[in-house]
PDB file of C-alpha atoms in Angstrom:
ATOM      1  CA  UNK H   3     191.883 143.772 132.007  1.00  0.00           C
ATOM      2  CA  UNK H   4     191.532 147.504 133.077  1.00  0.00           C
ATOM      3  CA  UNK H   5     192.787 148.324 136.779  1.00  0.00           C
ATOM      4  CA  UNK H   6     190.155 149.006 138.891  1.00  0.00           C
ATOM      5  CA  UNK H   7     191.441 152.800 139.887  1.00  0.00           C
ATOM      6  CA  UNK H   8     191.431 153.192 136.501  1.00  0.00           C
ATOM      7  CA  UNK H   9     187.788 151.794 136.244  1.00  0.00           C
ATOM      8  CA  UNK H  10     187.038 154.316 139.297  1.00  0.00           C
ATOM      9  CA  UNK H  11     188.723 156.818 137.354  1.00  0.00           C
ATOM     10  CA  UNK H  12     186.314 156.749 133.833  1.00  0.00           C
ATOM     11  CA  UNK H  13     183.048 156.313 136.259  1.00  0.00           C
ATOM     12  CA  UNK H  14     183.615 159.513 137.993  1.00  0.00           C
ATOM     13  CA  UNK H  15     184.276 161.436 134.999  1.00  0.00           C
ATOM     14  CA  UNK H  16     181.637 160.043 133.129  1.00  0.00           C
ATOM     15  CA  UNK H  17     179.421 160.869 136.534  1.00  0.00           C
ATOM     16  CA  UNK H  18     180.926 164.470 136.020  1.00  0.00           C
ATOM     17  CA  UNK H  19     180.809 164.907 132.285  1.00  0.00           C
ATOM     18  CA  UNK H  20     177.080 164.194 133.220  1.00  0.00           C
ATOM     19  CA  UNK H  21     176.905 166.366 136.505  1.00  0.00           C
ATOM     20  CA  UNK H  22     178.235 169.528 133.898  1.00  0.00           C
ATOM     21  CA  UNK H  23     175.514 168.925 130.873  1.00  0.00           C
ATOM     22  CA  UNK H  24     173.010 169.435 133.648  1.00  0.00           C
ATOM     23  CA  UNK H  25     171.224 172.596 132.107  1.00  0.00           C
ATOM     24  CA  UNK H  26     169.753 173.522 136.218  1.00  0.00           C
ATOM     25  CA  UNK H  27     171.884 175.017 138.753  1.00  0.00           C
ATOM     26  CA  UNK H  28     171.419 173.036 142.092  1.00  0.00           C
ATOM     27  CA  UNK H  29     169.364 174.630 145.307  1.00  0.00           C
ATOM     28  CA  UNK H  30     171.396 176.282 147.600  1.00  0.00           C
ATOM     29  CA  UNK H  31     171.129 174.725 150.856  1.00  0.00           C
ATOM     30  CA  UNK H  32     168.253 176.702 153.429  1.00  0.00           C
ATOM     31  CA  UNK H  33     169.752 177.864 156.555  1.00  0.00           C
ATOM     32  CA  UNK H  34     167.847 175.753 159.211  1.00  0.00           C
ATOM     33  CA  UNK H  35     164.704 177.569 161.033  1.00  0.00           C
ATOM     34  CA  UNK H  36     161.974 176.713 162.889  1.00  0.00           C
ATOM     35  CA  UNK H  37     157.865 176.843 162.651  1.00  0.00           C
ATOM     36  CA  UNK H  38     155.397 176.161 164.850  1.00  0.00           C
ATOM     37  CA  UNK H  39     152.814 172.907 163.424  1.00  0.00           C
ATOM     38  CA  UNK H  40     149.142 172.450 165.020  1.00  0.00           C
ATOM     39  CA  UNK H  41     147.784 169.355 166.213  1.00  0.00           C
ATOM     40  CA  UNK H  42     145.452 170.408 169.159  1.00  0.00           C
ATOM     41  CA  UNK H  43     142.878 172.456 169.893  1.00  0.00           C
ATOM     42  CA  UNK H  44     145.342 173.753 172.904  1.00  0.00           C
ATOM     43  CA  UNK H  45     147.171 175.096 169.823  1.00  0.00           C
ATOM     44  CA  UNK H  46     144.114 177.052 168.234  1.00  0.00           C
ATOM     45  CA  UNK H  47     143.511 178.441 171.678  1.00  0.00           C
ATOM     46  CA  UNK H  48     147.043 179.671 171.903  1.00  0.00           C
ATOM     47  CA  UNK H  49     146.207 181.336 168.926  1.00  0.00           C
ATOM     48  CA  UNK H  50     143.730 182.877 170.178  1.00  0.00           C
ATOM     49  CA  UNK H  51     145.856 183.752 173.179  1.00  0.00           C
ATOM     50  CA  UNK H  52     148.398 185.641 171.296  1.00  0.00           C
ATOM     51  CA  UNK H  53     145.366 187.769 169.573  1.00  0.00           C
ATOM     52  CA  UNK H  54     143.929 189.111 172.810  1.00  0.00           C
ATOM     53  CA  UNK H  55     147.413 190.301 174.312  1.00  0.00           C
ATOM     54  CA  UNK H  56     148.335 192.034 171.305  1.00  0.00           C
ATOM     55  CA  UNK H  57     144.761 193.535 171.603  1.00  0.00           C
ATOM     56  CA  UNK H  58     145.457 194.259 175.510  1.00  0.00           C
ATOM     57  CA  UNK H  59     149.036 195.630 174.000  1.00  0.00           C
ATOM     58  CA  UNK H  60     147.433 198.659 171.810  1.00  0.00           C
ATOM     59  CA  UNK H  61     144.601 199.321 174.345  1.00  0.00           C
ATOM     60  CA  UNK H  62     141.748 197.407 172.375  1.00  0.00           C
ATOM     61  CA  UNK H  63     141.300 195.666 176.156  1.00  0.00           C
ATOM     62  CA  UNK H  64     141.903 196.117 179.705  1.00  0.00           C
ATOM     63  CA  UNK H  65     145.168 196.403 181.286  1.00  0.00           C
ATOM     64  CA  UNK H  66     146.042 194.259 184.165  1.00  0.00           C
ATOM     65  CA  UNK H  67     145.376 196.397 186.827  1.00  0.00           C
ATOM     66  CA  UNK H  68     149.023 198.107 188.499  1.00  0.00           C
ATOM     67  CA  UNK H  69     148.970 199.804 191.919  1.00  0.00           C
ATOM     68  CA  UNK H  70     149.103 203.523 191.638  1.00  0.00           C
ATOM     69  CA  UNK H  71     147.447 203.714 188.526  1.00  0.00           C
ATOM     70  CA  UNK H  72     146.758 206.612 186.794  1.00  0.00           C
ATOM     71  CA  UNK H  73     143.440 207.553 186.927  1.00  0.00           C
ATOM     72  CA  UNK H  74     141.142 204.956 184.855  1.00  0.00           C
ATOM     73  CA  UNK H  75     140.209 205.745 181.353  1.00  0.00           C
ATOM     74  CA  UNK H  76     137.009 204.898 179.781  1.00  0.00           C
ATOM     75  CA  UNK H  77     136.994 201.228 179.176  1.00  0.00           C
ATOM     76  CA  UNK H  78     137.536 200.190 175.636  1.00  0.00           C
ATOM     77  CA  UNK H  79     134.797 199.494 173.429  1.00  0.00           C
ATOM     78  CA  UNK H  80     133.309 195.566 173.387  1.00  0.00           C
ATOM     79  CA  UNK H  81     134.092 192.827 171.412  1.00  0.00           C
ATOM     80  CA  UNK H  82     132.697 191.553 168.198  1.00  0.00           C
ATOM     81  CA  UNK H  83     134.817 188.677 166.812  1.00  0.00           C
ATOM     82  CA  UNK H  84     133.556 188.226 163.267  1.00  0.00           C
ATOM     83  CA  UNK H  85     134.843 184.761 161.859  1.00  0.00           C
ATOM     84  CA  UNK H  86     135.189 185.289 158.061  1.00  0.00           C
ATOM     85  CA  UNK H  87     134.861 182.032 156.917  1.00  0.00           C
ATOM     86  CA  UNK H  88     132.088 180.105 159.138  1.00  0.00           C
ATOM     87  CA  UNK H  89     132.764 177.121 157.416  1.00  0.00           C
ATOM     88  CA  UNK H  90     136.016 176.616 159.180  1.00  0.00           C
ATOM     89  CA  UNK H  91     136.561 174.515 162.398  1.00  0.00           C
ATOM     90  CA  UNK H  92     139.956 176.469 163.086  1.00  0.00           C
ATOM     91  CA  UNK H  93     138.522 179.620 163.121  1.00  0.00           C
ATOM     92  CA  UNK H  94     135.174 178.922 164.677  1.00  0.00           C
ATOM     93  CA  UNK H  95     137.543 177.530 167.926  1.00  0.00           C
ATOM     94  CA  UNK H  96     139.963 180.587 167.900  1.00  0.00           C
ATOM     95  CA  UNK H  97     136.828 182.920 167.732  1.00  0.00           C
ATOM     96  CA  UNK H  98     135.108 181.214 170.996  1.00  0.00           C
ATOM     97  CA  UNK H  99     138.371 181.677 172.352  1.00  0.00           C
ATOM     98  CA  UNK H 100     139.234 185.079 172.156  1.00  0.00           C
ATOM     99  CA  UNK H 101     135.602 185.931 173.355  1.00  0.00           C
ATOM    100  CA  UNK H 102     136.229 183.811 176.533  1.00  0.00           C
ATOM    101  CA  UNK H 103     139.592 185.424 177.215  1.00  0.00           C
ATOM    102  CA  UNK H 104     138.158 188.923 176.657  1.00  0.00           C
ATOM    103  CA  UNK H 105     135.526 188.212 179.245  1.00  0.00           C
ATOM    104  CA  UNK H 106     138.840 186.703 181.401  1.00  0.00           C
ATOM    105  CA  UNK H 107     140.285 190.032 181.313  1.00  0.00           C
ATOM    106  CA  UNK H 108     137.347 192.122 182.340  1.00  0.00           C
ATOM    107  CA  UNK H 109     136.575 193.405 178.627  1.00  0.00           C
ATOM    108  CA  UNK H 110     132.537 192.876 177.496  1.00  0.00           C
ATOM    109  CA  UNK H 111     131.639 190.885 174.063  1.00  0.00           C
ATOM    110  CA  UNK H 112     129.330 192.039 171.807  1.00  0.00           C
ATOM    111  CA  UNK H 113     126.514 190.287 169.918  1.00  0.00           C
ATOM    112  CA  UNK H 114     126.614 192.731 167.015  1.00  0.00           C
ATOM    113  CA  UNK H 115     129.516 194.950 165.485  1.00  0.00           C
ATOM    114  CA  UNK H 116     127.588 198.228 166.413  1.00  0.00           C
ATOM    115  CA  UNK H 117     129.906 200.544 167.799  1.00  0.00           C
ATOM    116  CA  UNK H 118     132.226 197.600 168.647  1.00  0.00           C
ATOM    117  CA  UNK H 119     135.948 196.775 168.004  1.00  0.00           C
ATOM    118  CA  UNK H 120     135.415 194.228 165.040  1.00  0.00           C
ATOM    119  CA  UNK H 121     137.774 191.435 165.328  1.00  0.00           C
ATOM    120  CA  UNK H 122     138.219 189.976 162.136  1.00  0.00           C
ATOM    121  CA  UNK H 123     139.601 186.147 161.435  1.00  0.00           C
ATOM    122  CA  UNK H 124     140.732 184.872 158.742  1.00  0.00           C
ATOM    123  CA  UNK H 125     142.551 181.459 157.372  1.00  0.00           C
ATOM    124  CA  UNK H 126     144.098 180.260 154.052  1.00  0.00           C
ATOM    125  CA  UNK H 127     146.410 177.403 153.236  1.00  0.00           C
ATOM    126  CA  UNK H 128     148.654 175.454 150.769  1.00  0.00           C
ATOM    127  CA  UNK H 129     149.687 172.365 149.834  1.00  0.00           C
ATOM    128  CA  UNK H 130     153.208 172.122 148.357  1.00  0.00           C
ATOM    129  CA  UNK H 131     154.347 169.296 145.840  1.00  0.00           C
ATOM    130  CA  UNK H 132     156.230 166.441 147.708  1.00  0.00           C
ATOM    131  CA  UNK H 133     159.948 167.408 148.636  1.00  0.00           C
ATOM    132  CA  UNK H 134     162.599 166.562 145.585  1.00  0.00           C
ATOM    133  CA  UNK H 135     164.733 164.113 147.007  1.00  0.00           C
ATOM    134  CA  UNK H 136     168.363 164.768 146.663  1.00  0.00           C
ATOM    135  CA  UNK H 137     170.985 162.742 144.560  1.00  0.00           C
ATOM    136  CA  UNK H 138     173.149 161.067 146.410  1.00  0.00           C
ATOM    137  CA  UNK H 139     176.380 162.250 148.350  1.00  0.00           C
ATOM    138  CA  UNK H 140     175.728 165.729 146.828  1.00  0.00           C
ATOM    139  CA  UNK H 141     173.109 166.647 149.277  1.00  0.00           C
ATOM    140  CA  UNK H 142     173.978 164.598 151.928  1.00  0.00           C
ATOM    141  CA  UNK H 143     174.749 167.768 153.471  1.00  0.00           C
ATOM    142  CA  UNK H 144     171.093 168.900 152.980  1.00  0.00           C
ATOM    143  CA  UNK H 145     169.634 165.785 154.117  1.00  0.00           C
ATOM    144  CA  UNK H 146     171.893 166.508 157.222  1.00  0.00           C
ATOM    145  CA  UNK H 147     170.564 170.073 157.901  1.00  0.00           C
ATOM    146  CA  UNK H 148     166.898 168.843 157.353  1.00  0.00           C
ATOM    147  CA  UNK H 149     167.257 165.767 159.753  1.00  0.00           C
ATOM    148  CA  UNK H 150     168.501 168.168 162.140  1.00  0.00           C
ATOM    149  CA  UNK H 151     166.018 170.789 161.828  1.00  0.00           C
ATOM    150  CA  UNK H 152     163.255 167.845 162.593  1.00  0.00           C
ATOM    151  CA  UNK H 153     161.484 169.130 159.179  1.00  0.00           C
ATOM    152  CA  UNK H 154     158.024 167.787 159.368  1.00  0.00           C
ATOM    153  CA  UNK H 155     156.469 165.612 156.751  1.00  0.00           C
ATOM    154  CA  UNK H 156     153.598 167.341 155.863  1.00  0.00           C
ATOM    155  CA  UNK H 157     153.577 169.759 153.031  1.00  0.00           C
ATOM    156  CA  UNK H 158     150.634 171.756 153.997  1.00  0.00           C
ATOM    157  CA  UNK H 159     151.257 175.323 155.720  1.00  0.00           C
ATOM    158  CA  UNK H 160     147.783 177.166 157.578  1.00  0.00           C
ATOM    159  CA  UNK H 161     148.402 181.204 157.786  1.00  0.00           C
ATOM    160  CA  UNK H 162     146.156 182.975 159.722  1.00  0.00           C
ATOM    161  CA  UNK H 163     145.224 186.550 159.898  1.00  0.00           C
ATOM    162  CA  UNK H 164     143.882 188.742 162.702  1.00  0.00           C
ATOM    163  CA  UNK H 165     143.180 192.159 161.843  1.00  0.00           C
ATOM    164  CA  UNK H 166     140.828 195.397 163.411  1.00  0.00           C
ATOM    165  CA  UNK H 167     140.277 198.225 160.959  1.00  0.00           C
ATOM    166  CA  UNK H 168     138.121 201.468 161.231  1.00  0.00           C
ATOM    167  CA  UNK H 169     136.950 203.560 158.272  1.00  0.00           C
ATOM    168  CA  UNK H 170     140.565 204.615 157.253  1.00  0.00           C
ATOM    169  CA  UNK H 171     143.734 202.948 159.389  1.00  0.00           C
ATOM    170  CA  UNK H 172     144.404 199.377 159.840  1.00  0.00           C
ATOM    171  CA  UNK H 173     144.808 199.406 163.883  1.00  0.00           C
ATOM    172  CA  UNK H 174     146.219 196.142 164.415  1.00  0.00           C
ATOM    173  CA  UNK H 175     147.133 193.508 162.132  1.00  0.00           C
ATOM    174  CA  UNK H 176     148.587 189.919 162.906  1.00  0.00           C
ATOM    175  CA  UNK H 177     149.288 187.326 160.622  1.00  0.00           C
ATOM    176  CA  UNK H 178     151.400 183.693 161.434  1.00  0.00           C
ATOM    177  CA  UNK H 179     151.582 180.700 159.498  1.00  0.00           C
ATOM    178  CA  UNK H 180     151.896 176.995 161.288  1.00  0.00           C
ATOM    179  CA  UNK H 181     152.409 173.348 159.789  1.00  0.00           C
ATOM    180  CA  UNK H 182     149.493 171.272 159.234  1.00  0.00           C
ATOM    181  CA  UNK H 183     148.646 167.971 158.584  1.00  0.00           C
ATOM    182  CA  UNK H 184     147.639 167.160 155.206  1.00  0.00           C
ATOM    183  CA  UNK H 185     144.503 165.306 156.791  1.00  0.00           C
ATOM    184  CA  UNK H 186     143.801 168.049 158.384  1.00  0.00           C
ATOM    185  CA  UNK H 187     143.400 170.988 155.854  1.00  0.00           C
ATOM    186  CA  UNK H 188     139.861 170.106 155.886  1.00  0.00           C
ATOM    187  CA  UNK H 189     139.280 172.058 159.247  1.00  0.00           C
ATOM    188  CA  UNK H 190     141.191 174.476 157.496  1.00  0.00           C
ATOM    189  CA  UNK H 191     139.313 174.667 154.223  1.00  0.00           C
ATOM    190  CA  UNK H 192     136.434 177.353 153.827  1.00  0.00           C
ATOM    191  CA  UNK H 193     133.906 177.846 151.103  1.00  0.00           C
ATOM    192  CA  UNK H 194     132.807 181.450 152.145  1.00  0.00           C
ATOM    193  CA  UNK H 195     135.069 184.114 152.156  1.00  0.00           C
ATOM    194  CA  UNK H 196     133.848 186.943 153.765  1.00  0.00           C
ATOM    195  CA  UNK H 197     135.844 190.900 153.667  1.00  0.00           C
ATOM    196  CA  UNK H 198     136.973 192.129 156.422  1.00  0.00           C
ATOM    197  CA  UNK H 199     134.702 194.686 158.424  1.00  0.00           C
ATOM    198  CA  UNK H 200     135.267 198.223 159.788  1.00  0.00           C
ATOM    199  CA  UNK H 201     134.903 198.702 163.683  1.00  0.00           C
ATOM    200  CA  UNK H 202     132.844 201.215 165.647  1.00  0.00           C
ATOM    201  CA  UNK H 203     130.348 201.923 162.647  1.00  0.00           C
ATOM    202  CA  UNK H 204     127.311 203.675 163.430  1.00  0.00           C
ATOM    203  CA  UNK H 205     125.093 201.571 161.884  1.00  0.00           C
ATOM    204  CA  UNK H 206     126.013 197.760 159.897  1.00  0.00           C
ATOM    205  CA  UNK H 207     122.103 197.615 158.206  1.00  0.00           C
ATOM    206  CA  UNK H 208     122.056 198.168 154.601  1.00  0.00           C
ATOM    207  CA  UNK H 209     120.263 201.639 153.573  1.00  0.00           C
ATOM    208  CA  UNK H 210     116.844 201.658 152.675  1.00  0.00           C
ATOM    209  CA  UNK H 211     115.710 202.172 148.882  1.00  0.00           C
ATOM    210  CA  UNK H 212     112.265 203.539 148.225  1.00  0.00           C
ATOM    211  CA  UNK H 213     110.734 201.107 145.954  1.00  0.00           C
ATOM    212  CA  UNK H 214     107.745 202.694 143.771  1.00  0.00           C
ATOM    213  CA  UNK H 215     105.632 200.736 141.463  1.00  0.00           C
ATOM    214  CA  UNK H 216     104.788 202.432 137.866  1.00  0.00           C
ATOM    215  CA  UNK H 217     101.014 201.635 136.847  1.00  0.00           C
TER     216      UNK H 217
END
């Protein structure tokens, strides 16, 4: 009858002759870090939130008023939040949003983009492949980390863009991405996809083309 430490000896070096034939290094264990998820439409509006300071940031919109102001500048130009994909719940929400908070901070919304700061939105997502599940007391230090880090479940990831261009310079730009349910891409989703548009054009009608009929 073989001793048991020496039956404890051949299965862990048979577990590490196998461990070394392995032909795939092992993942090196993520530093913990933290993501905001959305679940509300309080969420979508603090989206929209963030959008319209950064605008009030690079004088796209009114500054709160300070006493002793310098003299007052022209105001800025209004509003026209152009939602690129209409399809999309998300971005429908963030766009009413921002025009309500731009008419909070004394700024004017436009109805067309003529001669008007062009807010464009735009959304994409993905859905990662379930999370590999780690082999035993190896990456029980992983599982650790992740427990701790409160990793959600979901394997879907929303990144939004908000961006105003004119003919040639990109004059603000933000971009974030968020967790998302995996029920929820669908208010995500879009099936039109529409470019981005310049701001403070003089005119957004397509030319007109002489048409002549030959006998």
């Amino acid at each position: 009858m073989i001793p048991i430490h020496s039956r404890i000896g051949v299965c862990l070096g048979a577990a590490a002759l196998l461990l070394s034939a392995c032909s795939q290094p092992a993942v090196s264990p993520k530093s913990p870090s933290f993501q905001k998820s959305e679940n509300t439409v309080r969420d979508w509006d603090g989206v929209a939130h963030e959008i319209t300071a950064q605008m009030a940031a690079t004088g796209l919109l009114p500054a709160p008023a300070a006493p002793q102001q310098a003299p007052a500048q022209p105001p800025p130009r209004p509003i026209f939040v152009r939602v690129e994909a209409p399809d999309s719940a998300f971005l429908r929400e963030v766009g009413s949003e921002i025009e309500a908070d731009v008419l909070r901070r004394g700024g004017a919304v436009s109805r067309t983009m003529l001669n008007a700061t062009v807010v464009n939105l735009g959304v994409s997502f993905v859905q990662w492949s379930p999370r590999d599940n780690p082999l035993g007391l190896l990456a029980a230090g992983e599982v650790l980390v992740d427990a701790l880090a409160a990793v959600p479940r979901s394997n879907a990831e929303a990144v939004w863009e908000a961006t105003v261009v004119s003919a040639d310079s990109v004059l603000m730009r933000m971009r974030d991405r968020v967790y998302i349910r995996n029920g929820d891409i669908g208010l995500y989703a879009r099936s039109i996809d529409l470019a981005p548009a310049s701001s403070w054009g003089e005119s957004q009608k397509l030319p007109a083309v002489p048409v002549r009929y030959q006998p």
